[in-house]
Amino acid sequence: MNFTTTPPTLESSDETAMTQAALEAADHRAANLNSLALTQAALAEQLPGWNTDLEWVYARDGALTVLRDGHWWTDCSVPRRAGQAMLKSLEAKGTVACYLYPAHPAHVKTVLQQTPHDHALVVIWPDLDFARIAMGCCDFADEISRGRLWFAVGQDWPRQLAEIFDQQPGLSTPQIFVRTSTLNEEYAAEMVPAAQHVFSQLGEKRAAAAQWAAQSWVKRHPVEKVCVLARSQFRLWENDALDLANLLRETSTNTVITIDLDDPRQASTLHLAQTAGQCDALLMVNAGRADISVPFADALPVITWITIPRIPACLAARDALLLLHASWRDLAIQAGWSQDRIMIVGRPPQPTHTRPKDLAPSIAIIADTAPLNPKADFEYSSHQLLWEMIGEELSRDPFALGHDVNDYLSNRMQRMGISEEGVDRPRFIDALIVPAWQQGLARAALNAGLHLRLHGKGWDNIPDLAASSSGEITNQHELDQAIAASSALIHVWPVAVPHQIESLGRPVSNPLGRKRGGFIEDLRRLVTAPTSSKPADPRSSVLTWDIIQHLTK
């Protein structure tokens, strides 16, 4: 069924005097119902039509709402602001949440905006007429069509709630309830136990199904069907799994099934167990058997491609490890991997980017960063002092980092007499050392008078670097443009391993372990050097089906 944008009839002698608010409400209603027809068809049939005494207006905060008998619907003239205030401390626990009787559709929009795009929300509205009006208040069409928004409405909402998850086995069971102070305590006392009963029964049924799918797997060879865990949404420099899946599809007639972790309809344990259980091997990037929630039989080979020097433990004899860098082989052996389960595998070939000849020479940093948090809320004051000292030092002198980020952190801990016990190394490295080093390098290049452009998220929030920011890169086209406009690139990841930027046809400067003078001199030389791609590591090859067959025997 197609729902048109024909506006509702108002109690007015002049039906052509339709307000802009009413026209927008009709558009929202049509868009929402058309999307619902694809995801919850039965519900879409229930929701058309609303009372004809509605007066559509814009609330005092610009949100679309209605007046009924001269009173604000839901008794609130600022529903958007109210929702933002009540939900400002919302924490996204789990990939799916259940919202109990939102007081206004604008509150639902607030939750969707505050949670990641791979999270979903199930909304319960026991009042069917309320839900009908809600369809006109906000445009949810995109969130509905992408599986981020689901509804259980009317008095039989528990049945609809169970039906949603029965029909969407890939949608994870909600781990939190969202409720605000506007929810009547009597309603809450009835709704929470009813929803928990649905989720409890669902959990038991799904756990049994997942266990059976995971443990019933038997050894298969040759491998003709591979399941790849990947993400479809663009993430700067983090699309390795999707690139691998595409490479395998392009180079063979064998089957590649991708579980899209950005689609909440594919994120459940049950979906992973059933989908991977139908394949001959499971392929992941930077994660191992211990990182997945499904207890697969050891016979199912889990193949892990490692692009960062963090090696998962070897837990099953048929599991295999693909390393981006040969120097990590010793780390892998220390983690329990045998030589015959390890192979060096490089990245798929990258496209080249032609630079327009009329552009002035420029250098680029293409990376996301984040402003440094001076107060990191540590349990021990000595850890806070260490945090502040490192942030100040690397922001001012990034070349103090030396050759190894872990050695640098150990050295600064020793200087301050801090033992290893209780120190969160990943937090210090990822949230402090890396961004401080990146920002210090940017300052060094700018202070030397070089023409530097900063591409990526976070740079515009750093006062002394914002003027050089070109904004966040949100898709592949924007990344291609940033590369094409650059004469040279700076490698801003403090690990001595290959990176994609080294194969994009631009000269690259890696400042790790260098002195300030040599780094600046190198940049001045590279900015006028001819473009070239770094040759692949001769010890590595790209992933092929032959490699998969060899490792899964």
mmCIF file of C-alpha atoms in Angstrom, residues 133-307:
data_model
loop_
_atom_site.group_PDB
_atom_site.id
_atom_site.type_symbol
_atom_site.label_atom_id
_atom_site.label_comp_id
_atom_site.label_asym_id
_atom_site.label_seq_id
_atom_site.Cartn_x
_atom_site.Cartn_y
_atom_site.Cartn_z
ATOM 1 C CA ILE A 133 -0.909 11.534 15.866
ATOM 2 C CA ALA A 134 2.758 10.719 16.489
ATOM 3 C CA MET A 135 3.166 9.637 12.867
ATOM 4 C CA GLY A 136 2.617 13.252 11.819
ATOM 5 C CA CYS A 137 4.931 14.942 14.316
ATOM 6 C CA CYS A 138 8.342 13.734 13.124
ATOM 7 C CA ASP A 139 9.857 12.217 10.015
ATOM 8 C CA PHE A 140 11.081 8.777 11.091
ATOM 9 C CA ALA A 141 11.136 7.276 7.589
ATOM 10 C CA ASP A 142 14.901 6.871 7.391
ATOM 11 C CA GLU A 143 15.235 5.334 10.858
ATOM 12 C CA ILE A 144 12.320 2.961 10.188
ATOM 13 C CA SER A 145 13.649 1.812 6.815
ATOM 14 C CA ARG A 146 17.135 1.161 8.232
ATOM 15 C CA GLY A 147 15.775 -0.950 11.081
ATOM 16 C CA ARG A 148 16.574 1.594 13.790
ATOM 17 C CA LEU A 149 12.983 2.216 14.896
ATOM 18 C CA TRP A 150 10.182 -0.214 15.751
ATOM 19 C CA PHE A 151 6.749 0.286 17.320
ATOM 20 C CA ALA A 152 4.407 -1.756 19.504
ATOM 21 C CA VAL A 153 1.132 0.175 19.858
ATOM 22 C CA GLY A 154 -2.364 -0.270 21.199
ATOM 23 C CA GLN A 155 -3.671 -2.487 23.972
ATOM 24 C CA ASP A 156 -2.123 -5.622 22.468
ATOM 25 C CA TRP A 157 1.359 -4.132 22.436
ATOM 26 C CA PRO A 158 2.926 -7.158 24.253
ATOM 27 C CA ARG A 159 1.894 -9.395 21.352
ATOM 28 C CA GLN A 160 3.283 -6.889 18.850
ATOM 29 C CA LEU A 161 6.500 -6.642 20.860
ATOM 30 C CA ALA A 162 7.040 -10.385 20.706
ATOM 31 C CA GLU A 163 6.131 -10.377 17.011
ATOM 32 C CA ILE A 164 8.814 -7.794 16.199
ATOM 33 C CA PHE A 165 11.591 -10.021 17.530
ATOM 34 C CA ASP A 166 10.112 -13.222 16.132
ATOM 35 C CA GLN A 167 10.101 -11.673 12.670
ATOM 36 C CA GLN A 168 13.509 -10.021 13.143
ATOM 37 C CA PRO A 169 15.842 -12.672 14.616
ATOM 38 C CA GLY A 170 18.809 -10.402 13.898
ATOM 39 C CA LEU A 171 17.469 -7.659 16.188
ATOM 40 C CA SER A 172 19.049 -8.023 19.624
ATOM 41 C CA THR A 173 16.888 -8.256 22.723
ATOM 42 C CA PRO A 174 16.726 -4.827 24.464
ATOM 43 C CA GLN A 175 19.151 -4.450 27.344
ATOM 44 C CA ILE A 176 17.731 -1.240 28.812
ATOM 45 C CA PHE A 177 14.407 0.494 29.253
ATOM 46 C CA VAL A 178 14.162 4.196 28.479
ATOM 47 C CA ARG A 179 11.625 6.071 30.556
ATOM 48 C CA THR A 180 11.273 9.654 31.691
ATOM 49 C CA SER A 181 9.576 11.381 34.594
ATOM 50 C CA THR A 182 6.523 11.963 32.400
ATOM 51 C CA LEU A 183 5.599 8.264 32.559
ATOM 52 C CA ASN A 184 2.855 7.608 35.084
ATOM 53 C CA GLU A 185 4.063 5.234 37.808
ATOM 54 C CA GLU A 186 0.967 3.074 37.454
ATOM 55 C CA TYR A 187 1.652 2.669 33.740
ATOM 56 C CA ALA A 188 5.285 1.847 34.463
ATOM 57 C CA ALA A 189 4.293 -0.758 37.057
ATOM 58 C CA GLU A 190 2.228 -2.527 34.399
ATOM 59 C CA MET A 191 4.458 -2.044 31.356
ATOM 60 C CA VAL A 192 7.829 -3.056 32.753
ATOM 61 C CA PRO A 193 6.836 -6.563 33.956
ATOM 62 C CA ALA A 194 4.868 -7.221 30.757
ATOM 63 C CA ALA A 195 7.838 -6.249 28.560
ATOM 64 C CA GLN A 196 10.287 -8.175 30.747
ATOM 65 C CA HIS A 197 8.121 -11.288 30.392
ATOM 66 C CA VAL A 198 8.286 -10.983 26.598
ATOM 67 C CA PHE A 199 12.068 -10.505 26.644
ATOM 68 C CA SER A 200 12.613 -13.364 29.103
ATOM 69 C CA GLN A 201 10.747 -15.853 26.935
ATOM 70 C CA LEU A 202 12.494 -14.509 23.861
ATOM 71 C CA GLY A 203 15.918 -14.831 25.481
ATOM 72 C CA GLU A 204 15.412 -18.459 26.453
ATOM 73 C CA LYS A 205 14.172 -19.416 22.999
ATOM 74 C CA ARG A 206 16.967 -17.577 21.215
ATOM 75 C CA ALA A 207 19.714 -18.920 23.480
ATOM 76 C CA ALA A 208 18.670 -22.486 22.731
ATOM 77 C CA ALA A 209 18.519 -21.816 18.984
ATOM 78 C CA ALA A 210 21.920 -20.105 18.951
ATOM 79 C CA GLN A 211 23.511 -22.899 20.978
ATOM 80 C CA TRP A 212 22.211 -25.515 18.569
ATOM 81 C CA ALA A 213 23.355 -23.583 15.471
ATOM 82 C CA ALA A 214 26.824 -22.966 16.914
ATOM 83 C CA GLN A 215 27.524 -26.426 18.267
ATOM 84 C CA SER A 216 26.012 -28.533 15.478
ATOM 85 C CA TRP A 217 28.665 -27.383 13.002
ATOM 86 C CA VAL A 218 30.873 -30.118 11.555
ATOM 87 C CA LYS A 219 34.128 -29.829 9.649
ATOM 88 C CA ARG A 220 33.767 -28.935 5.965
ATOM 89 C CA HIS A 221 36.437 -28.691 3.305
ATOM 90 C CA PRO A 222 37.072 -27.252 0.819
ATOM 91 C CA VAL A 223 35.817 -23.880 1.987
ATOM 92 C CA GLU A 224 33.261 -22.570 -0.494
ATOM 93 C CA LYS A 225 31.245 -20.193 1.666
ATOM 94 C CA VAL A 226 32.746 -17.610 4.037
ATOM 95 C CA CYS A 227 30.939 -15.383 6.521
ATOM 96 C CA VAL A 228 32.584 -11.959 6.991
ATOM 97 C CA LEU A 229 31.838 -9.638 9.912
ATOM 98 C CA ALA A 230 31.963 -6.115 8.483
ATOM 99 C CA ARG A 231 30.432 -2.648 8.751
ATOM 100 C CA SER A 232 28.736 -0.914 5.833
ATOM 101 C CA GLN A 233 28.863 2.641 7.202
ATOM 102 C CA PHE A 234 31.912 4.656 6.191
ATOM 103 C CA ARG A 235 34.569 5.002 8.891
ATOM 104 C CA LEU A 236 37.772 6.788 8.100
ATOM 105 C CA TRP A 237 40.529 4.192 7.527
ATOM 106 C CA GLU A 238 38.407 1.448 9.142
ATOM 107 C CA ASN A 239 36.785 -0.330 6.195
ATOM 108 C CA ASP A 240 39.219 -3.246 6.033
ATOM 109 C CA ALA A 241 36.627 -5.986 6.600
ATOM 110 C CA LEU A 242 34.351 -4.669 3.866
ATOM 111 C CA ASP A 243 37.325 -4.348 1.509
ATOM 112 C CA LEU A 244 38.249 -7.975 2.187
ATOM 113 C CA ALA A 245 34.712 -9.161 1.515
ATOM 114 C CA ASN A 246 34.582 -7.234 -1.766
ATOM 115 C CA LEU A 247 37.997 -8.565 -2.787
ATOM 116 C CA LEU A 248 36.935 -12.172 -2.213
ATOM 117 C CA ARG A 249 33.728 -11.611 -4.203
ATOM 118 C CA GLU A 250 35.628 -10.083 -7.112
ATOM 119 C CA THR A 251 38.243 -12.819 -7.336
ATOM 120 C CA SER A 252 36.119 -15.963 -7.058
ATOM 121 C CA THR A 253 32.742 -17.485 -7.767
ATOM 122 C CA ASN A 254 32.590 -18.809 -4.198
ATOM 123 C CA THR A 255 30.051 -17.371 -1.784
ATOM 124 C CA VAL A 256 30.779 -14.496 0.594
ATOM 125 C CA ILE A 257 28.062 -13.672 3.132
ATOM 126 C CA THR A 258 28.501 -10.395 5.002
ATOM 127 C CA ILE A 259 27.007 -9.733 8.408
ATOM 128 C CA ASP A 260 26.605 -5.968 8.521
ATOM 129 C CA LEU A 261 27.321 -4.931 12.102
ATOM 130 C CA ASP A 262 26.000 -1.444 11.311
ATOM 131 C CA ASP A 263 22.530 -2.872 10.664
ATOM 132 C CA PRO A 264 20.756 -3.496 13.988
ATOM 133 C CA ARG A 265 18.715 -6.179 12.210
ATOM 134 C CA GLN A 266 21.897 -8.260 11.858
ATOM 135 C CA ALA A 267 23.523 -7.709 15.245
ATOM 136 C CA SER A 268 22.020 -10.440 17.449
ATOM 137 C CA THR A 269 23.868 -13.478 18.726
ATOM 138 C CA LEU A 270 21.229 -15.682 17.129
ATOM 139 C CA HIS A 271 21.764 -14.128 13.691
ATOM 140 C CA LEU A 272 25.529 -14.591 13.951
ATOM 141 C CA ALA A 273 25.150 -18.205 15.065
ATOM 142 C CA GLN A 274 22.686 -19.110 12.323
ATOM 143 C CA THR A 275 24.432 -17.220 9.519
ATOM 144 C CA ALA A 276 28.003 -18.270 10.285
ATOM 145 C CA GLY A 277 26.763 -21.768 11.076
ATOM 146 C CA GLN A 278 25.681 -22.129 7.444
ATOM 147 C CA CYS A 279 29.149 -21.155 6.202
ATOM 148 C CA ASP A 280 32.462 -23.001 6.017
ATOM 149 C CA ALA A 281 34.548 -20.365 7.839
ATOM 150 C CA LEU A 282 34.205 -17.070 9.702
ATOM 151 C CA LEU A 283 36.417 -14.102 8.783
ATOM 152 C CA MET A 284 36.960 -11.061 11.038
ATOM 153 C CA VAL A 285 39.333 -8.110 11.322
ATOM 154 C CA ASN A 286 41.186 -7.353 14.584
ATOM 155 C CA ALA A 287 38.996 -9.721 16.608
ATOM 156 C CA GLY A 288 39.270 -13.384 17.494
ATOM 157 C CA ARG A 289 37.120 -16.256 18.669
ATOM 158 C CA ALA A 290 37.081 -14.902 22.230
ATOM 159 C CA ASP A 291 35.626 -11.574 21.055
ATOM 160 C CA ILE A 292 32.370 -13.011 19.734
ATOM 161 C CA SER A 293 29.425 -13.989 21.903
ATOM 162 C CA VAL A 294 28.723 -17.276 20.126
ATOM 163 C CA PRO A 295 30.404 -20.478 21.410
ATOM 164 C CA PHE A 296 31.066 -21.950 17.983
ATOM 165 C CA ALA A 297 32.284 -25.522 17.737
ATOM 166 C CA ASP A 298 36.064 -25.718 17.362
ATOM 167 C CA ALA A 299 35.560 -27.311 13.957
ATOM 168 C CA LEU A 300 34.388 -23.965 12.514
ATOM 169 C CA PRO A 301 37.584 -22.113 11.537
ATOM 170 C CA VAL A 302 37.760 -18.495 12.632
ATOM 171 C CA ILE A 303 40.157 -16.500 10.445
ATOM 172 C CA THR A 304 41.385 -13.206 11.884
ATOM 173 C CA TRP A 305 43.152 -10.495 9.903
ATOM 174 C CA ILE A 306 45.243 -8.289 12.191
ATOM 175 C CA THR A 307 45.968 -4.708 11.103
#
